[in-house]
Coordinates of C-alpha atoms in Angstrom, one line a residue:
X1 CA 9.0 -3.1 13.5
X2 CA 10.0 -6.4 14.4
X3 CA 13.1 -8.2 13.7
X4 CA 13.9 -11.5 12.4
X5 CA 16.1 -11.9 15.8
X6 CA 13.1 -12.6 17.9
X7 CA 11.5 -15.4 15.5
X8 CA 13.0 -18.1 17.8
X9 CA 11.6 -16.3 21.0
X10 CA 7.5 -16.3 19.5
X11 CA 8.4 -19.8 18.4
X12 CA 9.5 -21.3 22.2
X13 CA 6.9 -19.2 23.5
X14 CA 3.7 -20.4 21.6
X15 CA 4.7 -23.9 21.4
X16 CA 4.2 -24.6 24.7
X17 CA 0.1 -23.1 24.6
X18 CA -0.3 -24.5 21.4
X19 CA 0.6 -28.2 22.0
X20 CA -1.5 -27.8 25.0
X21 CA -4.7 -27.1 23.2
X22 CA -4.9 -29.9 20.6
X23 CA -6.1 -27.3 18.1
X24 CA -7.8 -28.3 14.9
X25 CA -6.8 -31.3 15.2
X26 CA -10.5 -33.0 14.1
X27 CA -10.9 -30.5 11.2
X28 CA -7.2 -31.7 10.0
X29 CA -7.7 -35.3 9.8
X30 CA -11.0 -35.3 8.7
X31 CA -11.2 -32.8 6.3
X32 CA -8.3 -32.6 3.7
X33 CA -10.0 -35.8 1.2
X34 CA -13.3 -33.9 1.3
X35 CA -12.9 -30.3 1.5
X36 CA -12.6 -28.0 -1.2
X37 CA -9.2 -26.2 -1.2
X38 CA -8.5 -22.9 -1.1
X39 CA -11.8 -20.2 0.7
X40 CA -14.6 -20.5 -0.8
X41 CA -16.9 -17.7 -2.5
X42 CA -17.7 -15.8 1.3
X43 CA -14.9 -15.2 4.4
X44 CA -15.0 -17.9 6.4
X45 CA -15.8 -17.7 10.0
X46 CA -15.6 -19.8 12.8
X47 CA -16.2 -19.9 16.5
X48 CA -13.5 -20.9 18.2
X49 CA -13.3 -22.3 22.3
X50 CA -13.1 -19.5 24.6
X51 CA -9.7 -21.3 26.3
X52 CA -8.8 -21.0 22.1
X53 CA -9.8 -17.2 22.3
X54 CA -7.8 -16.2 25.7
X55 CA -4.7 -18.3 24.1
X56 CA -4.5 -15.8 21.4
X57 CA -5.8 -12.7 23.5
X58 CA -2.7 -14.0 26.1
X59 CA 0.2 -14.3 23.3
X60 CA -0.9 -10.8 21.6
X61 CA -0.4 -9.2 25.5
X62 CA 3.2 -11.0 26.0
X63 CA 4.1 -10.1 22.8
X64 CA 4.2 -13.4 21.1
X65 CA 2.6 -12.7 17.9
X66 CA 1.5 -9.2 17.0
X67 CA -2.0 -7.7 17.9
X68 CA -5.2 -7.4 15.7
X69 CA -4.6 -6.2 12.9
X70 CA -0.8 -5.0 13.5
X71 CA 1.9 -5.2 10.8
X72 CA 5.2 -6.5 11.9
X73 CA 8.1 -7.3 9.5
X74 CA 12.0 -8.2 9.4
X75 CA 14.4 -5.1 9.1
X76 CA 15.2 -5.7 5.5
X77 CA 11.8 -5.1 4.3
X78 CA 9.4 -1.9 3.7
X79 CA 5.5 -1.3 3.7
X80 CA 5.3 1.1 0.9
X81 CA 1.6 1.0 0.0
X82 CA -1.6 -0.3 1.0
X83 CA -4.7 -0.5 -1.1
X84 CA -7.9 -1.5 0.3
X85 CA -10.9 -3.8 -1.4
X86 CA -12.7 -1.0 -2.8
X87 CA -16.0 -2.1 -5.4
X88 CA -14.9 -5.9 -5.5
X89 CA -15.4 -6.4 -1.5
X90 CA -15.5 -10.3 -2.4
X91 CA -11.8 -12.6 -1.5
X92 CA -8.9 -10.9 -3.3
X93 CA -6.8 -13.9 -5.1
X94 CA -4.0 -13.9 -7.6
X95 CA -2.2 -11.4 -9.0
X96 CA -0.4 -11.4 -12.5
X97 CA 1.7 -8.4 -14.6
X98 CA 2.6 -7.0 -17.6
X99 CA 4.5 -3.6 -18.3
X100 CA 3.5 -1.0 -15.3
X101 CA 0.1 -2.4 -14.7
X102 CA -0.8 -5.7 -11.9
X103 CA -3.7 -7.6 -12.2
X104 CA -5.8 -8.4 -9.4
X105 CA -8.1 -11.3 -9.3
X106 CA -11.1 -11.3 -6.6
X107 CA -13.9 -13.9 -6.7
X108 CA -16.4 -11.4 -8.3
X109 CA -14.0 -9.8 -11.3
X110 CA -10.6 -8.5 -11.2
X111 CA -8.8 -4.6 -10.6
X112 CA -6.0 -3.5 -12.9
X113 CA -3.8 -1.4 -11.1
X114 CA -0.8 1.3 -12.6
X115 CA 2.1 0.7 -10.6
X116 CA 4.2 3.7 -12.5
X117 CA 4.8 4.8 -8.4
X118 CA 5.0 1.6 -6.2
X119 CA 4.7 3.8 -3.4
X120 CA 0.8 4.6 -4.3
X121 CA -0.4 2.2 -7.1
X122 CA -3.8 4.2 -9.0
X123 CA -6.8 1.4 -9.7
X124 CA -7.2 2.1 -14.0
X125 CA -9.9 -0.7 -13.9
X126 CA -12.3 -2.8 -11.4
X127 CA -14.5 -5.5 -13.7
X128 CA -17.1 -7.2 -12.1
X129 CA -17.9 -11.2 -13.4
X130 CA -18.4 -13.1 -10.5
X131 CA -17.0 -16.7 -10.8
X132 CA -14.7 -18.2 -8.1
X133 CA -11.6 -18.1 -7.8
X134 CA -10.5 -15.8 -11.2
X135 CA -7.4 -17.0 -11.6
X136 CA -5.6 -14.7 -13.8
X137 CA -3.3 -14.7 -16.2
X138 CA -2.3 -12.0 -18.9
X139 CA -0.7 -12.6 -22.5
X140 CA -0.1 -9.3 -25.3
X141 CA -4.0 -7.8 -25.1
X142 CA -5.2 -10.7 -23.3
X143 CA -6.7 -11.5 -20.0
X144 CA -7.8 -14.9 -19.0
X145 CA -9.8 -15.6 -16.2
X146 CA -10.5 -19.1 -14.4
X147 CA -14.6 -19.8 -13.1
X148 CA -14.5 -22.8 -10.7
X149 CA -18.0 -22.3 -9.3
X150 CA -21.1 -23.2 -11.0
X151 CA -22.9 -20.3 -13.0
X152 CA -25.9 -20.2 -15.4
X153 CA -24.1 -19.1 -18.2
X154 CA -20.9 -17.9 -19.2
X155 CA -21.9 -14.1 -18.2
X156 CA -20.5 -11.3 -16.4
X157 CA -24.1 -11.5 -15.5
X158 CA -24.6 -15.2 -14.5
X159 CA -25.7 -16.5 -11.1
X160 CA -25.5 -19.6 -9.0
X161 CA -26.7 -22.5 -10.1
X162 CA -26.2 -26.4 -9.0
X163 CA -23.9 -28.2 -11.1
X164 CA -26.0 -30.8 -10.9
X165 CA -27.6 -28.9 -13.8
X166 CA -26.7 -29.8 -17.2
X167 CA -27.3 -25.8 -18.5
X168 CA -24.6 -24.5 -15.3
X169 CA -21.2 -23.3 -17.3
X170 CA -17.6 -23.5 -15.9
X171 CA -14.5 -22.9 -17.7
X172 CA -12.2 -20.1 -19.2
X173 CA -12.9 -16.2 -20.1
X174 CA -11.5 -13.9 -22.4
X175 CA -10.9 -10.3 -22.2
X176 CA -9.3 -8.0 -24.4
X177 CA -7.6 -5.6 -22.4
X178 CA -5.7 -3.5 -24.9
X179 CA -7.8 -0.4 -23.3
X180 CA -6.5 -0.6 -19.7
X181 CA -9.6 1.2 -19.0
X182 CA -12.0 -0.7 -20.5
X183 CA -11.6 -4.6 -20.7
X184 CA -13.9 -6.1 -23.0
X185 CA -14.8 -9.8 -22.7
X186 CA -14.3 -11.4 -26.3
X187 CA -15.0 -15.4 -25.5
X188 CA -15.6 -18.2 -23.4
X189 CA -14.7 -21.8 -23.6
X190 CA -16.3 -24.4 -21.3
X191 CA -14.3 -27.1 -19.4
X192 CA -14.5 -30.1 -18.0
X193 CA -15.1 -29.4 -13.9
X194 CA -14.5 -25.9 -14.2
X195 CA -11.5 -24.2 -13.9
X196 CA -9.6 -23.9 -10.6
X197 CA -6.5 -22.9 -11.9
X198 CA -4.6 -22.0 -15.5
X199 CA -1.5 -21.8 -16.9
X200 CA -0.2 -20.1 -20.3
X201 CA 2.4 -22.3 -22.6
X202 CA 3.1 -19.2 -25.2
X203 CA 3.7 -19.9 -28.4
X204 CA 4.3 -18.0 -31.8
X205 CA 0.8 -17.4 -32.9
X206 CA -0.9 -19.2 -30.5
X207 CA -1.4 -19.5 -26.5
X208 CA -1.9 -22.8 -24.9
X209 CA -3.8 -22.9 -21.6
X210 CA -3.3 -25.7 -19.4
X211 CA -6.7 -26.1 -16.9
X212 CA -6.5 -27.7 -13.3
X213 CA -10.0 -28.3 -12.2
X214 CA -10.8 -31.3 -10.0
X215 CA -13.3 -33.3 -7.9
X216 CA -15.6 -34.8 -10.4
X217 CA -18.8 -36.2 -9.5
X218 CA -21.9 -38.9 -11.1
X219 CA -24.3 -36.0 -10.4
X220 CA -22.6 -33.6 -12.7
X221 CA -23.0 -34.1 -16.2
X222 CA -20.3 -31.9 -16.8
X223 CA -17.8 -33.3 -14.4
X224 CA -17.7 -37.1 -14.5
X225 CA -15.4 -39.2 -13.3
X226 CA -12.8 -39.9 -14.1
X227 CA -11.0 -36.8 -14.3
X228 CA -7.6 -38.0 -14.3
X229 CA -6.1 -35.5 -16.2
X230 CA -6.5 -31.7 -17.8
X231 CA -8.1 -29.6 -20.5
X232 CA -5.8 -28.0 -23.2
X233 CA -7.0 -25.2 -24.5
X234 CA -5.7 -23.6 -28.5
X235 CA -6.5 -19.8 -28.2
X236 CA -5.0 -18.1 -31.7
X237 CA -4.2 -14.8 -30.4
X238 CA -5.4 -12.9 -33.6
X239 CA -8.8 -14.8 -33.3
X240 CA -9.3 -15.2 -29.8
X241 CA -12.7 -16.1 -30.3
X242 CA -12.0 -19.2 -32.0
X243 CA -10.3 -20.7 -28.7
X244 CA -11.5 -24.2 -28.0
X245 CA -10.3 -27.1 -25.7
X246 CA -7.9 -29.1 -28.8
X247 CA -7.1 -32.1 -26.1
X248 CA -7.6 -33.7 -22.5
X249 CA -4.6 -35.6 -21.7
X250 CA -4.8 -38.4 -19.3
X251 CA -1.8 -37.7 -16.3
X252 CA -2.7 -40.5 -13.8
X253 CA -3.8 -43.8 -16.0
X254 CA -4.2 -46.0 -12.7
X255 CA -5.8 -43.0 -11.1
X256 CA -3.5 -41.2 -9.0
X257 CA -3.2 -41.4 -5.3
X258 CA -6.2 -43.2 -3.8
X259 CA -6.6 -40.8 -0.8
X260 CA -7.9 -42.3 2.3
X261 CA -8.6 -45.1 3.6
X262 CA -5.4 -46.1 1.8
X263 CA -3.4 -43.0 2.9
X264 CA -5.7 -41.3 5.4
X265 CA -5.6 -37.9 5.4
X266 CA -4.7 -37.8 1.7
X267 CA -6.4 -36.5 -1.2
X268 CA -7.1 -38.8 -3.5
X269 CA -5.9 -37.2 -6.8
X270 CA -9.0 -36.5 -9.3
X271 CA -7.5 -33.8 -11.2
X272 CA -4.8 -30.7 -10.6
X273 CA -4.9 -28.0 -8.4
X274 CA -1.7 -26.1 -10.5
X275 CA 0.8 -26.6 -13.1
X276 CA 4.2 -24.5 -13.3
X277 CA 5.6 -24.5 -16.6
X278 CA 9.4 -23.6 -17.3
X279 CA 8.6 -22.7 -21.6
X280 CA 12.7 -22.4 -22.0
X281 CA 13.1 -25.9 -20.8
X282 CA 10.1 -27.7 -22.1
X283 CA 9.3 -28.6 -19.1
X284 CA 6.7 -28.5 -16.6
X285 CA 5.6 -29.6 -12.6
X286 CA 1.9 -30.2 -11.2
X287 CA 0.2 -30.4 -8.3
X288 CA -1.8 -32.5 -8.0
X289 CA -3.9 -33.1 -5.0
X290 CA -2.5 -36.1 -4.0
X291 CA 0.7 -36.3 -6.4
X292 CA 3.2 -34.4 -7.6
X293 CA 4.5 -34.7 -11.1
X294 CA 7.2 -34.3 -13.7
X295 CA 6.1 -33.9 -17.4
X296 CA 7.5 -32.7 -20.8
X297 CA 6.0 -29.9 -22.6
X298 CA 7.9 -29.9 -26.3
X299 CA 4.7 -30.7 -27.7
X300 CA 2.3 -28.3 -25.6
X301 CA -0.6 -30.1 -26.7
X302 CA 0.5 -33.3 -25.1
X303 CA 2.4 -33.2 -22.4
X304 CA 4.1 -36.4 -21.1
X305 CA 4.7 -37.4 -17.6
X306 CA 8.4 -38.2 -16.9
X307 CA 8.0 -39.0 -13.1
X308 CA 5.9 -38.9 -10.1
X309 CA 6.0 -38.6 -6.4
X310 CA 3.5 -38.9 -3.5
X311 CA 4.1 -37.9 0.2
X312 CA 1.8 -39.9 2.3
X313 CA 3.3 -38.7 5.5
X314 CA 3.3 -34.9 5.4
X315 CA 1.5 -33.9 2.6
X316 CA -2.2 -33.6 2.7
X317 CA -2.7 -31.7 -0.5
X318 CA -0.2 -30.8 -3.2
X319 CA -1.8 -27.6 -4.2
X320 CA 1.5 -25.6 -6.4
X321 CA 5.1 -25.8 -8.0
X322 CA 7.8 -23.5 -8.3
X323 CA 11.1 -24.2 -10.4
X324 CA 14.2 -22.5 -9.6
X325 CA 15.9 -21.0 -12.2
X326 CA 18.3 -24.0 -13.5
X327 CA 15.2 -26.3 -13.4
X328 CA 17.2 -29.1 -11.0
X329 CA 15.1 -28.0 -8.5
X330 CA 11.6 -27.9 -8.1
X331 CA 9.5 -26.2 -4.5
X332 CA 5.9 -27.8 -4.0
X333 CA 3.5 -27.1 -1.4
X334 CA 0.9 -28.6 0.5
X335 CA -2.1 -26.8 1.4
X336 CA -3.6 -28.6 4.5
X337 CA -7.0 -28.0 6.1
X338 CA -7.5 -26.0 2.3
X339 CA -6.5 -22.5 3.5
X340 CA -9.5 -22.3 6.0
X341 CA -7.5 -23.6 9.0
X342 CA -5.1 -22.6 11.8
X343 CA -2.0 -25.3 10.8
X344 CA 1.4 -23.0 11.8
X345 CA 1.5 -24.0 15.3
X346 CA 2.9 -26.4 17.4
X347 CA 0.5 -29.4 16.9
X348 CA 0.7 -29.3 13.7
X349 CA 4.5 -29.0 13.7
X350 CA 7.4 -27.9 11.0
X351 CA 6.7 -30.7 8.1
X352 CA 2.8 -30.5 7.5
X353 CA 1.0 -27.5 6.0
X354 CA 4.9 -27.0 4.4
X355 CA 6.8 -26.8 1.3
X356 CA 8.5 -29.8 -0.2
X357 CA 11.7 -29.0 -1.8
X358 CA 12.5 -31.3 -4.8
X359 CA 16.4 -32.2 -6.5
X360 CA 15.3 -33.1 -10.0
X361 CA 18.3 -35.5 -10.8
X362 CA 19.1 -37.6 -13.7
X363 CA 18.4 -36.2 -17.4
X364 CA 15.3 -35.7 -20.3
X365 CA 12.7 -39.0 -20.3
X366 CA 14.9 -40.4 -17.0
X367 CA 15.1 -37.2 -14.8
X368 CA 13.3 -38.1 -11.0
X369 CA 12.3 -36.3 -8.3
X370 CA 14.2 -36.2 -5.1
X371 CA 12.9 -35.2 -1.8
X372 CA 15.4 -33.2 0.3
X373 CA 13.5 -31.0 2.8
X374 CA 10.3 -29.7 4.1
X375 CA 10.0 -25.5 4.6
X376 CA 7.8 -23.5 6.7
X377 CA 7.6 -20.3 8.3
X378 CA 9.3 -20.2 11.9
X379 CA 6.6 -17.9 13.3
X380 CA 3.9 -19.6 14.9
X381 CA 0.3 -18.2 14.2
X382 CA -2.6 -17.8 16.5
X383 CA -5.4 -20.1 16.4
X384 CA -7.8 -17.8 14.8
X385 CA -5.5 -16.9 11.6
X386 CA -5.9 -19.8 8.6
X387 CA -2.1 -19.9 7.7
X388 CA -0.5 -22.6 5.3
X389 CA 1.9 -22.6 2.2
X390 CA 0.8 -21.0 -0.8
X391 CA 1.2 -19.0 -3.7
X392 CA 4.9 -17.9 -4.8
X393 CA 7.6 -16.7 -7.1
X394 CA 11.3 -17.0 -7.9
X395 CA 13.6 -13.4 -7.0
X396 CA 15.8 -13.7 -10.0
X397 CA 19.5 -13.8 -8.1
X398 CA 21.9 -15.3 -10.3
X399 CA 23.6 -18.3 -8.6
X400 CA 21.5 -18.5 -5.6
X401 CA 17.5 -19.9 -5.1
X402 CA 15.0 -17.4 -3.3
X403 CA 11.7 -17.0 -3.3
X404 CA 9.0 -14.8 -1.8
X405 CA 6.1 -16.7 -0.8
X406 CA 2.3 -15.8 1.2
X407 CA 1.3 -17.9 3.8
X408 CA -2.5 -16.5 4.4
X409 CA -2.1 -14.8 7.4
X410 CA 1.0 -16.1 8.4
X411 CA 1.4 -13.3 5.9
X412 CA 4.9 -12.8 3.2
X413 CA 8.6 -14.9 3.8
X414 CA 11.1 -15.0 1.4
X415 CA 13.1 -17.7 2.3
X416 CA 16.4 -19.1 0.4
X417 CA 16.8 -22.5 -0.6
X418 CA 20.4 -22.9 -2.3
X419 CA 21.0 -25.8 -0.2
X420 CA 17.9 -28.0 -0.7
X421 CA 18.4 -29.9 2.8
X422 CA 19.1 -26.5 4.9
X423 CA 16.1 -24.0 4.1
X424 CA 16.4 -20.6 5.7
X425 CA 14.2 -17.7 5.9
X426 CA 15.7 -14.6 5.5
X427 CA 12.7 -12.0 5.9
X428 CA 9.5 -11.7 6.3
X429 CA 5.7 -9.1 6.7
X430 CA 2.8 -9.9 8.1
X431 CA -0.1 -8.9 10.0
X432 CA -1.4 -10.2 13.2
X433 CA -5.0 -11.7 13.1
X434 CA -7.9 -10.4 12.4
X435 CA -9.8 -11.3 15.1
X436 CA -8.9 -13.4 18.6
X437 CA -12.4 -15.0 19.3
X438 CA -13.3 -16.2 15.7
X439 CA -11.4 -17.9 12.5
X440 CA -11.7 -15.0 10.0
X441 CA -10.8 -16.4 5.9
X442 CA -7.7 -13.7 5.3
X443 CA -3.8 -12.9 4.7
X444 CA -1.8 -12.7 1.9
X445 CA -3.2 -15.0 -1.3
X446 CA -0.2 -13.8 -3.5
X447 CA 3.3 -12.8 -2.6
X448 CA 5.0 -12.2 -5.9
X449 CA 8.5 -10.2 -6.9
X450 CA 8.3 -8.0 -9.7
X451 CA 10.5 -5.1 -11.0
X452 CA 12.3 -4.3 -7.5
X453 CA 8.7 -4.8 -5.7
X454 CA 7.5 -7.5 -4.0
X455 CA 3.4 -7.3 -4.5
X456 CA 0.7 -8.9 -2.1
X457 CA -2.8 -9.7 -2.8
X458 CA -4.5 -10.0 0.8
X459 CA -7.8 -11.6 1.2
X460 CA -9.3 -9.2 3.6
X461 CA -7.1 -6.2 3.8
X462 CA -6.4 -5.3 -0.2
X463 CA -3.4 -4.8 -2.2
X464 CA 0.3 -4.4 -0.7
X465 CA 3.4 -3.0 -1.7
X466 CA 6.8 -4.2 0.2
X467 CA 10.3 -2.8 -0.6
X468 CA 13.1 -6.1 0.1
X469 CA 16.9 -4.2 0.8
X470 CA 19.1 -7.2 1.4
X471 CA 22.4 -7.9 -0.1
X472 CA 21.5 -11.6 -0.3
X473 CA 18.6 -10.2 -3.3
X474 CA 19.7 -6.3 -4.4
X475 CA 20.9 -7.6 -7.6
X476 CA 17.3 -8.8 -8.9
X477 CA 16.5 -5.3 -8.9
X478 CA 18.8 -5.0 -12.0
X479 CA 16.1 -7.6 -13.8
X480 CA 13.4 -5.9 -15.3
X481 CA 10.9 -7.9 -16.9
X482 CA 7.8 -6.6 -19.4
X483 CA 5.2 -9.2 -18.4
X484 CA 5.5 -11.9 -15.3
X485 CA 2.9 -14.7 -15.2
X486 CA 4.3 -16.4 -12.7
X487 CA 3.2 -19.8 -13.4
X488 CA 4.4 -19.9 -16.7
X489 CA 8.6 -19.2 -15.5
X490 CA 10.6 -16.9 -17.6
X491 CA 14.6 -17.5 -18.1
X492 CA 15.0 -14.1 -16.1
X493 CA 18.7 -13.7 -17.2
X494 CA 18.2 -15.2 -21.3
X495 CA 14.3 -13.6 -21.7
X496 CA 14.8 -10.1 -19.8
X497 CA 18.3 -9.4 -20.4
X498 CA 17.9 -5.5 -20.0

């Protein structure tokens, strides 16, 4: 075990190699406008230089960062339970919950896993329907399920096709999953440019589903551009078969950010990668490729934009949002290189590849958002492990703002943000890379708190289970919550009082 008293000494150590290799440094300027974020539907791997390889071999030997495969965390946190890939062997990718169960996405279906014991979690279901990256969400005896890759029909069944064909499908599915046992898919709606990402805005009898999907082009007839904004979909829980896209509002009427050559290494926004809504507040925050926005949710069927920020220094792709619990705060975070590359090292430095942490000052239609810091972990990686800011949720401490958050194979931190300008980490788990001659696609996808449990979806290595005992975060434990969709924010101490 490893404690968070020697973060400073891997830091020192490995920035001295790391500046003096120049790594990734093409990849990074070239690639964020073009590239797809996030893996795509097969692990990535890439040779790396042999002076690239014996860097990594070196640091593992000296101690710097831990050794193939090794687990290393901070004394305040435990490895209860790993659960390896077992029928879906595609990526593992978000996670949701409701009640004892967790829901695993993986490019070709999803698991459902009974969490009763956190310690050994039991797999109740594995459902194969191939369709990057299924998103999930849940929602009373519904599952949802994002496709953002081209298919020839909305099947469990369906294949690869081009998009450039007008018959491909991409869009939302529906399961019914009041049998843990034995999901059945109910419906299908298509959407414009697929779905990358969802997001649930509950309502009485309905559920709204907010759709990021992005990068439209003339070639596909179902993804022309413009695409400057998302689909809504109406799904009337009682007749989820009737669900259909009701609008597609339009979030960036000049276009959004141009990308490069205007702001080189930019994205130029053509779409949403993720939207966070906070339902007790009406409100909501996207990210948006190359923007970050503000918007107003009372009427979930057209949301409003109240403000809008870009970061043309440090941010190459704003790829989520996370509120904190008093919604004057709000945590995005860039995903540079898309997840595929090797960005938490010295070249690359603290502010790129980061978080952005957001005051939101001022009040309803006039509220803005004000940058106050950049976060990122203070381990650096080796240059085979893809490691950059992603996925998160809120531990529900009353009075203070903590989150857990993965970082691919830079692997879990939860980190406290309470004062915006002075974010600390305050522990962390990871693994060491997978391999030190080749850039393997893995690490930690999800890192969410739930019930006392911080849970981990990782790419490669399956499903993890951490314990957090920390005096800073023991009284979360005391909120238990029935359902946690963590892009749709609950009022932890208001919605799960109990």
């Amino acid at each position: 075990m490893t404690s968070l008293r020697i973060t400073g000494v891997r830091r020192r150590r490995l920035g001295v190699a790391a500046a003096a290799t120049g790594l990734f440094v093409t990849l990074l300027t070239a690639g964020p406008a073009s590239a797809t974020p996030d893996p795509g539907d097969t692990a990535a791997r890439r040779q790396i230089s042999a002076g690239q390889a014996a860097e990594a071999t070196a640091a593992i030997k000296k101690g710097e960062i831990p050794g193939v495969d090794e687990i290393v965390h901070s004394d305040n946190i435990t490895h209860l339970a790993n659960v390896p890939k077992d029928a879906l062997t595609d990526l593992n990718s978000d996670l949701t919950f409701q009640g004892k169960y967790a829901f695993a996405g993986n490019y070709s279906g999803f698991r459902i896993f009974d969490l009763s014991n956190p310690k050994s979690p039991k797999t109740v279901a594995q459902v194969l329907c191939p369709g990057s990256q299924n998103d999930i969400t849940v929602d009373g005896d519904l599952l949802f399920l994002s496709t953002d890759s081209s298919r020839s029909d909305n099947s469990c069944n369906s294949t690869t096709q081009p998009a450039t064909e007008k018959s491909s499908w991409e869009g939302m599915k529906i399961f019914d999953i009041s049998d843990k046992r034995n999901p059945k898919y109910v419906a299908a709606v298509e959407t414009a440019c697929g779905s990358h990402t969802h997001t649930l805005v509950p309502e009485r009898k309905d559920v709204y589903i907010y759709v990021s999907s992005y990068s439209p082009s003339e070639t596909f007839p179902d993804c022309q551009p413009p695409h400057d904004g998302i689909s809504v979909i109406k799904v009337p829980r009682k007749a989820p078969q009737k669900a259909a896209v009701v609008n597609f509002p339009v979030l960036f009427p000049d276009g959004g950010n141009p990308g490069a050559p205007t702001n080189p290494g930019v994205s130029a926004t053509t779409g949403c990668h993720d939207i966070t809504v906070l339902p007790s507040k009406d409100l909501a925050a996207g990210a948006c490729m190359g923007d970050g926005i503000l918007f107003d949710i009372k009427n979930p069927e057209r949301p409003k934009v109240i403000d809008r920020v870009q970061d043309n220094t440090n941010f190459a792709f704003w790829h989520s949002a996370t509120f904190n619990q008093t919604a004057d705060k709000v945590v995005f975070t860039d995903e540079l290189g898309g997840g595929g590359a090797a960005t938490c090292n010295a070249e690359i430095g603290p502010n790129r590849g980061a978080d952005g942490i957001y005051d939101i000052v001022g009040k309803g239609d006039h509220r803005k958002l004000v940058f106050r810091n950049y976060y990122k972990i203070p381990r650096y990686q080796a240059d085979t492990e893809n490691c950059v800011a992603h996925n998160g949720s809120l531990i529900p401490v009353k009075g203070r703002d903590i989150m857990v958050q993965a970082w691919y194979q830079g692997g879990v931190s939860v980190w406290d943000f309470t004062n915006s300008a002075k974010p600390k980490e305050i522990a962390y788990f990871e693994r060491g890379p997978l391999s030190t001659d080749t850039m393997q696609t893995g690490g930690s996808w999800s890192a969410y708190y739930y019930n006392g449990y911080i849970y981990s979806n990782d790419i490669a290595k399956g499903f993890d289970v951490l314990k957090l005992d920390d005096a800073r975060t023991d009284s979360a434990k005391r909120v238990r919550m029935d359902a946690l969709n963590v892009q749709t924010q609950p009022d932890y101490f208001k919605d799960f009082a109990h």
